[in-house]
mmCIF file of C-alpha atoms in Angstrom:
data_model
loop_
_atom_site.group_PDB
_atom_site.id
_atom_site.type_symbol
_atom_site.label_atom_id
_atom_site.label_comp_id
_atom_site.label_asym_id
_atom_site.label_seq_id
_atom_site.Cartn_x
_atom_site.Cartn_y
_atom_site.Cartn_z
ATOM 1 C CA MET A 1 35.260 -58.025 -38.111
ATOM 2 C CA LEU A 2 31.660 -57.995 -39.641
ATOM 3 C CA ARG A 3 30.477 -60.255 -36.730
ATOM 4 C CA ILE A 4 31.923 -57.601 -34.308
ATOM 5 C CA LEU A 5 30.434 -54.592 -35.909
ATOM 6 C CA ARG A 6 27.171 -56.358 -35.957
ATOM 7 C CA GLY A 7 27.516 -57.089 -32.348
ATOM 8 C CA VAL A 8 28.349 -53.526 -31.584
ATOM 9 C CA GLY A 9 25.417 -52.216 -33.513
ATOM 10 C CA TRP A 10 22.995 -54.713 -31.778
ATOM 11 C CA ALA A 11 24.291 -53.458 -28.474
ATOM 12 C CA LEU A 12 23.720 -49.858 -29.422
ATOM 13 C CA LEU A 13 20.302 -50.605 -30.665
ATOM 14 C CA GLY A 14 19.468 -52.272 -27.430
ATOM 15 C CA LEU A 15 20.777 -49.301 -25.191
ATOM 16 C CA LEU A 16 18.664 -47.020 -27.403
ATOM 17 C CA VAL A 17 15.563 -49.159 -27.077
ATOM 18 C CA LEU A 18 16.300 -49.272 -23.183
ATOM 19 C CA ALA A 19 16.816 -45.535 -23.093
ATOM 20 C CA VAL A 20 13.578 -44.834 -24.891
ATOM 21 C CA LEU A 21 11.796 -47.271 -22.561
ATOM 22 C CA LEU A 22 13.221 -45.765 -19.545
ATOM 23 C CA TRP A 23 12.288 -42.259 -20.842
ATOM 24 C CA ALA A 24 8.774 -43.344 -21.597
ATOM 25 C CA MET A 25 8.429 -44.938 -18.110
ATOM 26 C CA SER A 26 9.615 -41.616 -16.715
ATOM 27 C CA ARG A 27 7.319 -39.464 -18.876
ATOM 28 C CA PHE A 28 4.273 -41.566 -17.982
ATOM 29 C CA TRP A 29 5.069 -42.305 -14.159
ATOM 30 C CA PRO A 30 2.151 -40.922 -12.433
ATOM 31 C CA LEU A 31 2.679 -37.532 -10.257
ATOM 32 C CA ALA A 32 2.580 -38.154 -6.579
ATOM 33 C CA ALA A 33 -0.858 -37.577 -4.903
ATOM 34 C CA ALA A 34 0.535 -35.262 -2.387
ATOM 35 C CA GLN A 35 2.008 -33.085 -5.384
ATOM 36 C CA ARG A 36 -1.474 -33.241 -7.133
ATOM 37 C CA GLU A 37 -3.056 -31.882 -4.064
ATOM 38 C CA GLN A 38 -0.420 -29.047 -3.871
ATOM 39 C CA VAL A 39 -0.825 -28.025 -7.498
ATOM 40 C CA ARG A 40 -4.711 -28.002 -6.883
ATOM 41 C CA LEU A 41 -4.197 -25.756 -3.705
ATOM 42 C CA LEU A 42 -1.825 -23.464 -5.533
ATOM 43 C CA GLU A 43 -4.188 -23.053 -8.451
ATOM 44 C CA ASP A 44 -7.033 -22.628 -6.478
ATOM 45 C CA VAL A 45 -6.967 -18.917 -6.531
ATOM 46 C CA ARG A 46 -9.940 -17.195 -4.878
ATOM 47 C CA GLN A 47 -10.565 -13.483 -5.401
ATOM 48 C CA VAL A 48 -10.659 -11.424 -2.265
ATOM 49 C CA PRO A 49 -14.075 -9.422 -2.219
ATOM 50 C CA GLY A 50 -14.232 -5.783 -2.418
ATOM 51 C CA ARG A 51 -12.751 -2.919 -4.176
ATOM 52 C CA ASN A 52 -9.520 -3.272 -6.140
ATOM 53 C CA GLY A 53 -7.072 -0.700 -5.363
ATOM 54 C CA PHE A 54 -4.410 -1.407 -7.824
ATOM 55 C CA ALA A 55 -5.159 1.323 -10.367
ATOM 56 C CA LEU A 56 -4.539 3.637 -7.555
ATOM 57 C CA LEU A 57 -1.459 1.760 -6.499
ATOM 58 C CA TRP A 58 -0.076 1.938 -9.978
ATOM 59 C CA THR A 59 -0.466 5.530 -10.545
ATOM 60 C CA LEU A 60 0.106 6.710 -6.740
ATOM 61 C CA PRO A 61 2.900 9.042 -7.887
ATOM 62 C CA PHE A 62 0.847 11.092 -10.248
ATOM 63 C CA ASP A 63 -1.040 14.154 -9.179
ATOM 64 C CA GLY A 64 -4.092 15.758 -10.886
ATOM 65 C CA LEU A 65 -5.995 12.442 -11.717
ATOM 66 C CA GLY A 66 -9.738 11.135 -10.926
ATOM 67 C CA PRO A 67 -10.628 7.727 -10.395
ATOM 68 C CA ALA A 68 -11.686 7.058 -13.969
ATOM 69 C CA GLN A 69 -8.341 8.511 -15.280
ATOM 70 C CA ARG A 70 -6.443 5.992 -13.278
ATOM 71 C CA GLU A 71 -8.267 3.354 -14.304
ATOM 72 C CA ALA A 72 -7.977 4.241 -18.067
ATOM 73 C CA ALA A 73 -4.210 4.730 -17.620
ATOM 74 C CA LEU A 74 -3.700 1.328 -16.110
ATOM 75 C CA ALA A 75 -5.824 -0.347 -18.810
ATOM 76 C CA GLU A 76 -3.541 1.415 -21.565
ATOM 77 C CA ASP A 77 -0.377 0.217 -19.757
ATOM 78 C CA ALA A 78 -1.658 -3.116 -19.571
ATOM 79 C CA ARG A 79 -2.332 -3.126 -23.164
ATOM 80 C CA ARG A 80 1.095 -1.693 -24.028
ATOM 81 C CA TRP A 81 2.645 -4.392 -21.707
ATOM 82 C CA GLN A 82 0.957 -7.153 -23.696
ATOM 83 C CA ALA A 83 1.753 -5.790 -27.049
ATOM 84 C CA ARG A 84 5.581 -5.119 -26.432
ATOM 85 C CA SER A 85 8.067 -6.488 -28.608
ATOM 86 C CA THR A 86 10.783 -6.817 -26.115
ATOM 87 C CA PRO A 87 10.805 -8.395 -22.588
ATOM 88 C CA ASP A 88 11.676 -4.818 -21.037
ATOM 89 C CA VAL A 89 9.405 -4.020 -18.007
ATOM 90 C CA ILE A 90 7.416 -0.677 -18.745
ATOM 91 C CA ASP A 91 6.712 2.188 -16.903
ATOM 92 C CA SER A 92 3.584 3.910 -16.815
ATOM 93 C CA ALA A 93 3.045 6.269 -19.998
ATOM 94 C CA LEU A 94 1.545 8.849 -17.472
ATOM 95 C CA ALA A 95 5.330 9.695 -16.600
ATOM 96 C CA ALA A 96 5.479 11.544 -20.007
ATOM 97 C CA THR A 97 2.417 13.817 -19.380
ATOM 98 C CA GLN A 98 1.558 13.902 -15.665
ATOM 99 C CA PRO A 99 3.657 15.619 -12.778
ATOM 100 C CA ALA A 100 4.838 12.823 -10.585
ATOM 101 C CA VAL A 101 5.722 13.235 -6.852
ATOM 102 C CA LYS A 102 9.228 12.341 -6.253
ATOM 103 C CA GLY A 103 9.860 10.174 -3.086
ATOM 104 C CA ASP A 104 12.641 11.077 -0.660
ATOM 105 C CA THR A 105 13.666 8.176 1.575
ATOM 106 C CA GLN A 106 15.436 10.579 4.080
ATOM 107 C CA GLY A 107 11.768 11.133 5.049
ATOM 108 C CA TYR A 108 10.660 7.740 5.834
ATOM 109 C CA CYS A 109 10.279 5.979 9.040
ATOM 110 C CA ARG A 110 12.013 2.537 8.911
ATOM 111 C CA SER A 111 10.652 -0.714 9.689
ATOM 112 C CA THR A 112 13.702 -1.787 11.867
ATOM 113 C CA GLY A 113 12.520 -0.308 15.112
ATOM 114 C CA GLU A 114 14.598 2.594 15.258
ATOM 115 C CA SER A 115 13.186 5.847 16.849
ATOM 116 C CA CYS A 116 11.583 7.664 14.003
ATOM 117 C CA LEU A 117 10.709 10.737 16.476
ATOM 118 C CA ALA A 118 14.148 11.212 17.328
ATOM 119 C CA ARG A 119 15.233 11.102 13.900
ATOM 120 C CA VAL A 120 12.509 13.856 13.043
ATOM 121 C CA ARG A 121 13.658 16.061 16.079
ATOM 122 C CA ALA A 122 17.200 15.730 15.019
ATOM 123 C CA ASP A 123 16.422 17.219 11.762
ATOM 124 C CA THR A 124 12.922 18.626 11.611
ATOM 125 C CA ALA A 125 13.700 20.826 8.427
ATOM 126 C CA GLN A 126 14.857 17.796 6.471
ATOM 127 C CA PHE A 127 11.704 16.056 7.229
ATOM 128 C CA ARG A 128 9.512 19.133 6.223
ATOM 129 C CA ALA A 129 11.636 19.487 3.075
ATOM 130 C CA ALA A 130 11.238 15.662 2.212
ATOM 131 C CA HIS A 131 7.578 15.983 2.399
ATOM 132 C CA ALA A 132 6.988 19.305 0.625
ATOM 133 C CA GLY A 133 4.511 19.020 -2.232
ATOM 134 C CA HIS A 134 3.207 15.603 -1.092
ATOM 135 C CA GLU A 135 -0.243 16.604 0.052
ATOM 136 C CA GLY A 136 -1.965 14.871 -2.921
ATOM 137 C CA LEU A 137 0.156 11.777 -2.245
ATOM 138 C CA HIS A 138 -0.949 11.689 1.387
ATOM 139 C CA GLU A 139 -4.531 11.820 0.275
ATOM 140 C CA ARG A 140 -4.103 9.012 -2.214
ATOM 141 C CA LEU A 141 -2.463 6.987 0.473
ATOM 142 C CA ASP A 142 -5.212 7.416 2.982
ATOM 143 C CA ALA A 143 -7.723 6.632 0.132
ATOM 144 C CA LEU A 144 -5.758 3.398 -0.689
ATOM 145 C CA ALA A 145 -6.211 2.124 2.857
ATOM 146 C CA ASP A 146 -9.925 1.599 1.969
ATOM 147 C CA ALA A 147 -9.139 -0.842 -0.828
ATOM 148 C CA GLU A 148 -9.629 -4.464 -0.054
ATOM 149 C CA ARG A 149 -7.470 -6.098 -2.849
ATOM 150 C CA PHE A 150 -4.666 -5.281 -5.241
ATOM 151 C CA ASP A 151 -5.149 -7.552 -8.440
ATOM 152 C CA SER A 152 -2.739 -6.622 -11.005
ATOM 153 C CA PRO A 153 -3.764 -6.938 -14.860
ATOM 154 C CA PHE A 154 -0.155 -7.517 -15.784
ATOM 155 C CA GLN A 155 0.758 -10.882 -16.734
ATOM 156 C CA ALA A 156 4.334 -12.469 -16.055
ATOM 157 C CA ASP A 157 6.620 -12.580 -19.244
ATOM 158 C CA GLY A 158 7.158 -16.256 -19.726
ATOM 159 C CA ALA A 159 10.973 -15.537 -20.714
ATOM 160 C CA THR A 160 11.821 -13.580 -17.833
ATOM 161 C CA GLY A 161 9.427 -13.927 -15.243
ATOM 162 C CA LEU A 162 8.940 -10.321 -14.920
ATOM 163 C CA PHE A 163 6.064 -8.022 -14.820
ATOM 164 C CA PRO A 164 5.565 -4.328 -14.229
ATOM 165 C CA MET A 165 5.429 -3.364 -10.539
ATOM 166 C CA PRO A 166 4.009 -0.287 -8.772
ATOM 167 C CA ARG A 167 6.550 2.166 -7.034
ATOM 168 C CA TYR A 168 6.203 0.578 -3.541
ATOM 169 C CA GLN A 169 8.667 2.898 -2.056
ATOM 170 C CA MET A 170 5.940 5.611 -2.221
ATOM 171 C CA LEU A 171 3.850 3.725 0.358
ATOM 172 C CA MET A 172 6.369 4.257 3.101
ATOM 173 C CA ASP A 173 6.179 8.083 2.664
ATOM 174 C CA GLY A 174 2.897 8.276 4.886
ATOM 175 C CA SER A 175 5.217 7.227 8.061
ATOM 176 C CA GLY A 176 7.275 10.178 7.883
ATOM 177 C CA VAL A 177 4.674 12.557 7.513
ATOM 178 C CA HIS A 178 2.871 11.094 10.544
ATOM 179 C CA ALA A 179 6.187 11.463 12.839
ATOM 180 C CA LEU A 180 6.458 15.038 11.531
ATOM 181 C CA ALA A 181 2.884 15.707 12.442
ATOM 182 C CA PHE A 182 3.310 14.543 16.041
ATOM 183 C CA VAL A 183 6.690 16.435 16.470
ATOM 184 C CA GLN A 184 4.852 19.525 15.322
ATOM 185 C CA GLY A 185 2.173 19.054 17.860
ATOM 186 C CA ASP A 186 -0.806 17.861 15.555
ATOM 187 C CA VAL A 187 -1.339 14.630 17.576
ATOM 188 C CA PRO A 188 -4.802 13.564 16.338
ATOM 189 C CA ALA A 189 -3.552 13.781 12.790
ATOM 190 C CA ALA A 190 -0.417 11.793 13.718
ATOM 191 C CA LEU A 191 -2.337 8.945 15.268
ATOM 192 C CA ALA A 192 -4.987 8.668 12.836
ATOM 193 C CA GLY A 193 -2.624 8.877 9.891
ATOM 194 C CA SER A 194 -0.531 6.036 11.358
ATOM 195 C CA CYS A 195 -3.601 3.938 12.172
ATOM 196 C CA ARG A 196 -4.449 4.462 8.508
ATOM 197 C CA SER A 197 -1.102 3.395 7.190
ATOM 198 C CA VAL A 198 -1.252 0.093 9.400
ATOM 199 C CA GLN A 199 -4.722 -0.502 7.847
ATOM 200 C CA LEU A 200 -3.214 -0.277 4.318
ATOM 201 C CA GLY A 201 -0.172 -2.586 5.224
ATOM 202 C CA ARG A 202 -2.544 -5.152 6.462
ATOM 203 C CA ARG A 203 -4.818 -4.799 3.452
ATOM 204 C CA LEU A 204 -1.728 -5.220 1.364
ATOM 205 C CA MET A 205 -0.687 -8.434 3.080
ATOM 206 C CA ARG A 206 -3.921 -9.994 2.692
ATOM 207 C CA GLY A 207 -5.013 -8.836 -0.563
ATOM 208 C CA GLY A 208 -1.959 -8.612 -2.652
ATOM 209 C CA ASN A 209 -0.962 -11.286 -5.156
ATOM 210 C CA THR A 210 2.864 -11.426 -4.892
ATOM 211 C CA LEU A 211 5.320 -11.890 -2.196
ATOM 212 C CA ILE A 212 6.456 -8.422 -2.682
ATOM 213 C CA ASP A 213 2.991 -7.334 -1.733
ATOM 214 C CA SER A 214 3.090 -9.091 1.529
ATOM 215 C CA MET A 215 6.528 -8.129 2.415
ATOM 216 C CA ILE A 216 5.936 -4.437 1.762
ATOM 217 C CA GLY A 217 2.693 -4.532 3.716
ATOM 218 C CA ALA A 218 4.458 -6.011 6.468
ATOM 219 C CA ALA A 219 7.066 -3.360 6.440
ATOM 220 C CA MET A 220 4.419 -0.460 6.533
ATOM 221 C CA VAL A 221 2.793 -2.344 9.462
ATOM 222 C CA ARG A 222 6.040 -2.563 11.437
ATOM 223 C CA ALA A 223 7.013 0.936 10.806
ATOM 224 C CA ASN A 224 3.767 2.724 11.692
ATOM 225 C CA VAL A 225 3.271 0.205 14.829
ATOM 226 C CA HIS A 226 6.500 1.229 16.211
ATOM 227 C CA LEU A 227 5.868 4.841 15.628
ATOM 228 C CA LEU A 228 2.322 4.574 17.337
ATOM 229 C CA ALA A 229 4.028 2.861 20.158
ATOM 230 C CA GLU A 230 6.645 5.592 20.565
ATOM 231 C CA MET A 231 3.773 8.328 20.288
ATOM 232 C CA LEU A 232 1.776 6.746 22.951
ATOM 233 C CA ALA A 233 4.442 6.245 25.375
ATOM 234 C CA GLU A 234 5.005 10.228 25.114
ATOM 235 C CA LEU A 235 1.137 10.664 25.833
ATOM 236 C CA PRO A 236 -0.986 10.271 28.908
ATOM 237 C CA PRO A 237 -2.165 6.765 29.492
ATOM 238 C CA ASP A 238 -5.767 7.829 28.910
ATOM 239 C CA GLN A 239 -5.189 9.538 25.550
ATOM 240 C CA MET A 240 -8.053 8.528 23.388
ATOM 241 C CA LEU A 241 -7.416 7.010 19.874
ATOM 242 C CA PRO A 242 -9.139 8.311 16.591
ATOM 243 C CA ALA A 243 -11.832 6.057 15.123
ATOM 244 C CA ALA A 244 -9.389 4.971 12.496
ATOM 245 C CA CYS A 245 -7.443 2.988 15.152
ATOM 246 C CA GLU A 246 -10.308 0.727 16.318
ATOM 247 C CA SER A 247 -10.189 -1.954 13.393
ATOM 248 C CA ALA A 248 -6.510 -1.129 12.219
ATOM 249 C CA LEU A 249 -5.093 -1.951 15.621
ATOM 250 C CA GLN A 250 -7.081 -5.427 16.226
ATOM 251 C CA PRO A 251 -5.095 -8.467 16.360
ATOM 252 C CA MET A 252 -4.036 -10.108 13.224
ATOM 253 C CA GLU A 253 -5.968 -13.180 12.069
ATOM 254 C CA ALA A 254 -4.161 -16.229 10.662
ATOM 255 C CA ALA A 255 -5.505 -15.308 7.049
ATOM 256 C CA GLU A 256 -3.904 -11.869 7.292
ATOM 257 C CA GLN A 257 -0.507 -13.819 7.895
ATOM 258 C CA SER A 258 -0.685 -16.507 5.377
ATOM 259 C CA LEU A 259 1.660 -16.582 2.616
ATOM 260 C CA CYS A 260 -0.942 -18.755 0.475
ATOM 261 C CA ARG A 261 -2.015 -15.996 -1.859
ATOM 262 C CA PRO A 262 1.724 -14.746 -2.629
ATOM 263 C CA MET A 263 2.712 -18.371 -3.216
ATOM 264 C CA GLN A 264 -0.131 -18.780 -5.501
ATOM 265 C CA GLY A 265 1.452 -15.662 -7.641
ATOM 266 C CA GLU A 266 4.834 -17.220 -7.388
ATOM 267 C CA PHE A 267 3.520 -20.325 -8.753
ATOM 268 C CA ALA A 268 1.459 -18.685 -11.568
ATOM 269 C CA MET A 269 4.685 -17.006 -12.556
ATOM 270 C CA THR A 270 6.436 -20.014 -12.555
ATOM 271 C CA ARG A 271 3.784 -21.904 -14.682
ATOM 272 C CA ALA A 272 4.173 -19.076 -17.251
ATOM 273 C CA ALA A 273 7.925 -19.414 -17.481
ATOM 274 C CA ILE A 274 7.532 -23.335 -17.861
ATOM 275 C CA ASP A 275 4.819 -22.910 -20.731
ATOM 276 C CA ALA A 276 7.135 -20.593 -22.538
ATOM 277 C CA SER A 277 10.053 -22.730 -22.093
ATOM 278 C CA LEU A 278 8.075 -25.685 -23.698
ATOM 279 C CA GLN A 279 7.581 -23.651 -26.892
ATOM 280 C CA GLN A 280 11.425 -24.013 -27.597
ATOM 281 C CA ALA A 281 12.224 -26.635 -29.816
ATOM 282 C CA GLY A 282 13.567 -29.952 -28.257
ATOM 283 C CA THR A 283 12.660 -28.898 -24.563
ATOM 284 C CA VAL A 284 9.818 -31.291 -24.310
ATOM 285 C CA LEU A 285 12.415 -33.969 -24.527
ATOM 286 C CA VAL A 286 13.977 -32.900 -21.329
ATOM 287 C CA MET A 287 11.010 -31.046 -19.593
ATOM 288 C CA ASP A 288 7.648 -32.460 -18.596
ATOM 289 C CA ARG A 289 5.036 -29.881 -17.652
ATOM 290 C CA GLU A 290 2.994 -31.970 -15.089
ATOM 291 C CA HIS A 291 5.893 -33.076 -13.331
ATOM 292 C CA THR A 292 7.802 -29.852 -13.287
ATOM 293 C CA LEU A 293 4.607 -28.049 -11.807
ATOM 294 C CA GLY A 294 4.284 -31.103 -9.386
ATOM 295 C CA ARG A 295 7.886 -30.306 -8.305
ATOM 296 C CA PHE A 296 7.338 -26.644 -7.985
ATOM 297 C CA ALA A 297 4.160 -26.976 -6.136
ATOM 298 C CA ALA A 298 6.172 -29.071 -3.590
ATOM 299 C CA ASN A 299 8.239 -25.779 -3.081
ATOM 300 C CA PHE A 300 5.371 -23.474 -2.604
ATOM 301 C CA GLY A 301 2.481 -25.673 -1.402
ATOM 302 C CA TRP A 302 3.295 -25.805 2.268
ATOM 303 C CA ALA A 303 1.647 -22.198 2.356
ATOM 304 C CA CYS A 304 -1.700 -23.204 1.452
ATOM 305 C CA GLY A 305 -1.909 -26.375 3.563
ATOM 306 C CA PRO A 306 -3.721 -27.064 6.724
ATOM 307 C CA GLY A 307 -0.474 -27.251 8.632
ATOM 308 C CA SER A 308 0.451 -23.799 7.844
ATOM 309 C CA ASP A 309 -3.137 -22.373 8.860
ATOM 310 C CA ALA A 310 -2.868 -24.143 12.236
ATOM 311 C CA ALA A 311 0.691 -23.008 13.124
ATOM 312 C CA LEU A 312 -0.341 -19.241 12.258
ATOM 313 C CA GLN A 313 -3.291 -19.597 14.423
ATOM 314 C CA ALA A 314 -1.174 -20.878 17.332
ATOM 315 C CA ASP A 315 1.615 -18.563 16.670
ATOM 316 C CA ARG A 316 3.954 -21.688 16.162
ATOM 317 C CA PRO A 317 6.914 -21.768 13.641
ATOM 318 C CA VAL A 318 5.569 -22.744 10.107
ATOM 319 C CA GLU A 319 7.218 -25.702 8.735
ATOM 320 C CA VAL A 320 8.481 -24.663 5.202
ATOM 321 C CA VAL A 321 8.836 -27.961 3.323
ATOM 322 C CA ALA A 322 11.755 -28.469 0.914
ATOM 323 C CA GLY A 323 11.014 -29.928 -2.613
ATOM 324 C CA SER A 324 10.940 -33.322 -3.611
ATOM 325 C CA ASP A 325 14.164 -35.579 -4.231
ATOM 326 C CA TRP A 326 15.140 -36.764 -7.601
ATOM 327 C CA ASP A 327 13.126 -39.570 -8.630
ATOM 328 C CA MET A 328 12.144 -41.721 -11.502
ATOM 329 C CA ARG A 329 10.256 -38.922 -13.275
ATOM 330 C CA CYS A 330 13.492 -36.994 -13.430
ATOM 331 C CA LEU A 331 14.914 -39.094 -16.196
ATOM 332 C CA ALA A 332 12.551 -37.431 -18.840
ATOM 333 C CA ASN A 333 12.263 -33.942 -16.853
ATOM 334 C CA ILE A 334 16.113 -33.294 -16.290
ATOM 335 C CA VAL A 335 15.497 -29.509 -16.758
ATOM 336 C CA GLY A 336 12.438 -29.246 -14.717
ATOM 337 C CA CYS A 337 13.955 -31.038 -11.804
ATOM 338 C CA THR A 338 17.145 -28.806 -11.870
ATOM 339 C CA LEU A 339 14.939 -25.829 -11.970
ATOM 340 C CA SER A 340 12.930 -26.768 -9.076
ATOM 341 C CA ASP A 341 15.899 -27.571 -7.009
ATOM 342 C CA ILE A 342 17.197 -24.060 -7.575
ATOM 343 C CA SER A 343 13.697 -22.272 -7.549
ATOM 344 C CA GLY A 344 13.641 -19.775 -4.814
ATOM 345 C CA PRO A 345 14.949 -17.955 -1.590
ATOM 346 C CA ALA A 346 14.500 -19.497 1.922
ATOM 347 C CA TYR A 347 10.999 -18.705 2.540
ATOM 348 C CA GLN A 348 11.059 -19.459 6.152
ATOM 349 C CA ASP A 349 12.106 -15.760 6.977
ATOM 350 C CA TYR A 350 9.360 -14.502 4.996
ATOM 351 C CA VAL A 351 6.467 -16.381 6.758
ATOM 352 C CA ALA A 352 8.470 -15.712 10.175
ATOM 353 C CA ARG A 353 8.279 -11.762 9.047
ATOM 354 C CA SER A 354 4.221 -11.940 8.877
ATOM 355 C CA GLN A 355 4.192 -13.887 12.436
ATOM 356 C CA ASP A 356 6.465 -10.970 13.702
ATOM 357 C CA VAL A 357 4.141 -8.353 12.314
ATOM 358 C CA ALA A 358 1.232 -10.052 14.174
ATOM 359 C CA ALA A 359 3.399 -10.108 17.298
ATOM 360 C CA VAL A 360 4.170 -6.484 17.148
ATOM 361 C CA LEU A 361 0.630 -5.521 16.917
ATOM 362 C CA ARG A 362 -0.014 -7.688 20.040
ATOM 363 C CA LEU A 363 2.954 -5.654 21.779
ATOM 364 C CA LEU A 364 1.208 -2.542 20.905
ATOM 365 C CA GLY A 365 -2.120 -3.772 22.228
ATOM 366 C CA ALA A 366 -0.317 -4.827 25.373
ATOM 367 C CA GLN A 367 1.322 -1.641 26.006
ATOM 368 C CA ARG A 368 -2.042 0.251 25.500
ATOM 369 C CA TRP A 369 -3.557 -1.960 28.024
ATOM 370 C CA LEU A 370 -0.667 -1.995 30.619
ATOM 371 C CA ARG A 371 -0.588 1.739 30.577
ATOM 372 C CA GLN A 372 -4.337 1.824 31.884
ATOM 373 C CA GLN A 373 -3.726 -0.630 34.665
ATOM 374 C CA PRO A 374 -3.297 0.778 38.282
ATOM 375 C CA GLU A 375 -0.504 -1.412 39.317
ATOM 376 C CA GLY A 376 2.892 -1.881 38.115
ATOM 377 C CA PRO A 377 3.453 -3.475 34.704
ATOM 378 C CA GLN A 378 5.091 -6.515 36.226
ATOM 379 C CA GLN A 379 1.918 -7.422 38.224
ATOM 380 C CA ALA A 380 -0.300 -6.396 35.496
ATOM 381 C CA LEU A 381 1.485 -8.519 32.973
ATOM 382 C CA GLN A 382 0.112 -11.734 35.096
ATOM 383 C CA ARG A 383 -3.414 -10.974 33.853
ATOM 384 C CA LEU A 384 -2.697 -9.509 30.375
ATOM 385 C CA PRO A 385 -5.795 -10.307 28.272
ATOM 386 C CA ALA A 386 -5.389 -13.530 25.903
ATOM 387 C CA GLN A 387 -5.841 -11.333 22.583
ATOM 388 C CA TRP A 388 -2.739 -9.546 23.346
ATOM 389 C CA ARG A 389 -0.408 -12.520 23.788
ATOM 390 C CA SER A 390 -0.054 -15.848 22.139
ATOM 391 C CA SER A 391 0.492 -19.441 23.495
ATOM 392 C CA THR A 392 4.190 -19.308 22.319
ATOM 393 C CA ARG A 393 5.152 -15.847 23.029
ATOM 394 C CA VAL A 394 4.005 -13.924 26.107
ATOM 395 C CA PRO A 395 5.353 -10.620 26.502
ATOM 396 C CA VAL A 396 7.849 -9.705 29.116
ATOM 397 C CA LEU A 397 9.675 -6.577 30.541
ATOM 398 C CA SER A 398 12.909 -5.821 29.369
ATOM 399 C CA ALA A 399 15.876 -6.054 31.711
ATOM 400 C CA ASP A 400 15.704 -2.242 32.435
ATOM 401 C CA GLY A 401 11.997 -2.293 32.528
ATOM 402 C CA THR A 402 11.445 0.247 29.975
ATOM 403 C CA ARG A 403 10.323 -1.859 27.254
ATOM 404 C CA LEU A 404 7.716 -4.704 26.471
ATOM 405 C CA GLN A 405 9.110 -7.596 24.227
ATOM 406 C CA VAL A 406 8.881 -10.981 22.896
ATOM 407 C CA PRO A 407 11.211 -13.258 20.838
ATOM 408 C CA ARG A 408 11.770 -12.523 17.163
ATOM 409 C CA ARG A 409 11.352 -15.106 14.637
ATOM 410 C CA ALA A 410 12.632 -13.550 11.301
ATOM 411 C CA ARG A 411 16.376 -12.855 10.816
ATOM 412 C CA GLU A 412 16.321 -9.066 9.814
ATOM 413 C CA ALA A 413 19.584 -7.761 8.532
ATOM 414 C CA GLY A 414 18.844 -4.300 9.585
ATOM 415 C CA ASP A 415 17.904 -4.938 13.063
ATOM 416 C CA LYS A 416 21.546 -5.961 14.335
ATOM 417 C CA ASP A 417 20.874 -9.429 15.290
ATOM 418 C CA ASP A 418 18.436 -8.084 17.881
ATOM 419 C CA ALA A 419 16.542 -11.275 19.423
ATOM 420 C CA MET A 420 13.811 -9.593 20.483
ATOM 421 C CA LEU A 421 10.496 -7.637 19.124
ATOM 422 C CA SER A 422 9.797 -4.674 21.650
ATOM 423 C CA VAL A 423 7.959 -1.253 22.191
ATOM 424 C CA PRO A 424 8.542 1.493 24.770
ATOM 425 C CA LEU A 425 6.475 1.525 27.683
#
């Protein structure tokens, strides 16, 4: 019996030694070169030059404040966030002392391509009521369009990955008031306001730091481009556009469509959560920081690679690469490997949405160009300037000849499975 027990003890000791050896080999197994490069790209966050508009964005609902007061309020809110004792997401302290504009979504134009002018004409009184008392908000939205970047001072909470966010829904308020101005006969204000909103959306897409920044910016561009296309279709072909439209309606560059900065923001939040998890006792045995970051980088890094830039430039679908398979490194990183496999949503639709925004802007440019040509649109389309088409999506007329359209890339739940992006002629 003693000999059997001794044999069992040696066997268990051998298994323990083998387990420790395998754990050590797993922990010190080098990170793949491709993952190292993806980590480097995601950590190489470069500040967009120009004025930071986050203080104005953060305090957007509040009337009666100057720029210095808004900066001071943001600084105080950031201090409160850093010093909080619970993981709750805070609102601005201004809510207790300053009058705040209340948004009414019934007064917004939507980004799904439906006719906003028809909605305003069907219930003009409702739209007037939805924007009553919003004059200060509209002035702030116009000022916000001149900001080049939107860098937030709030750091993600390590335990939840959450951080305070502005009231983004207020950004859509402008679209409804532009449509209302057009219906009421103030065409110059309607056109200029819509172009300024397009500019703001483009600035948010390029100068934001999170995926939600990019998607809200994209929604603003879509809603206001559709509105502009509707308005222009009702105006004479020789209608002059305000100066505000000159830069706002230029074709969108690859850098504006890129999700690299948003994915860098997602990666930074993930890194904070990983670092917080490693503070818990025992986690270090089942989670390795370097290997976990490498696996998450494989989920996000496609957005910052040269392949993504080339695809955006050519308007080809961007290849969204899936994360790494389980390998030797996962033996000592079970938690990290498991989390990275369930790390996030399907990013394919997000990058496709950015590309669709660029396509809608090109459609608007093509609409404006076609309306100024002497021949019919079918013939004129044969010589459409290159800036208003891409190598993969050339505008064509709809079956009834009333709309200009190209294929849609993103799956949009609100668009009733419409396979085409279109603007009226």
